[in-house]
């Protein structure tokens, strides 16, 4: 059975920076949970950050400020006060990859907008509430390792990919 790495906050665990969860009540997540497919994980907490914690965004001087830039060393993850928390985000990303590999997960459903988990958009590093296209640190690392990442608004697409994986592994 295919496993799915999933942001713990989407399942109701209060691990977000503000001490809350972003629970998603969806029939697919409920079914996958009942089937024992889900591998809940929070890269930020696993990387050593507290709950609650100051919000963080990806910042850098180049045109590309996203998780890939952080992994490549051309951007950092900082709090609004300027504290560099890059090391915790990178450590958490590697621990997420380790959890995915240990469980055999080849896909993930992660929280959009997060500097760790975003798959489509991240905040622009100015703490102004503006977002820009890009991925979080964990998503960038997972995708480099061949693990497909979807966000909470792409559950139908994740289900279609899951079906592809299961069909291809039967042959």
PDB file of N, CA and C in Angstrom, residues 25 35 79 83:
ATOM      1  N   UNK A  25     -10.820  18.990   6.444  1.00  0.00           N
ATOM      2  CA  UNK A  25     -11.803  17.910   6.518  1.00  0.00           C
ATOM      3  C   UNK A  25     -12.210  17.563   5.101  1.00  0.00           C
ATOM      4  N   UNK A  35      -7.346   4.057   5.909  1.00  0.00           N
ATOM      5  CA  UNK A  35      -6.579   2.987   5.264  1.00  0.00           C
ATOM      6  C   UNK A  35      -5.164   2.845   5.819  1.00  0.00           C
ATOM      7  N   UNK A  79      13.115  35.142  10.473  1.00  0.00           N
ATOM      8  CA  UNK A  79      11.922  35.657  11.137  1.00  0.00           C
ATOM      9  C   UNK A  79      11.832  37.151  10.836  1.00  0.00           C
ATOM     10  N   UNK A  83      16.073  37.011  12.617  1.00  0.00           N
ATOM     11  CA  UNK A  83      16.752  35.813  13.106  1.00  0.00           C
ATOM     12  C   UNK A  83      16.792  34.770  11.997  1.00  0.00           C
TER      13      UNK A  83
END
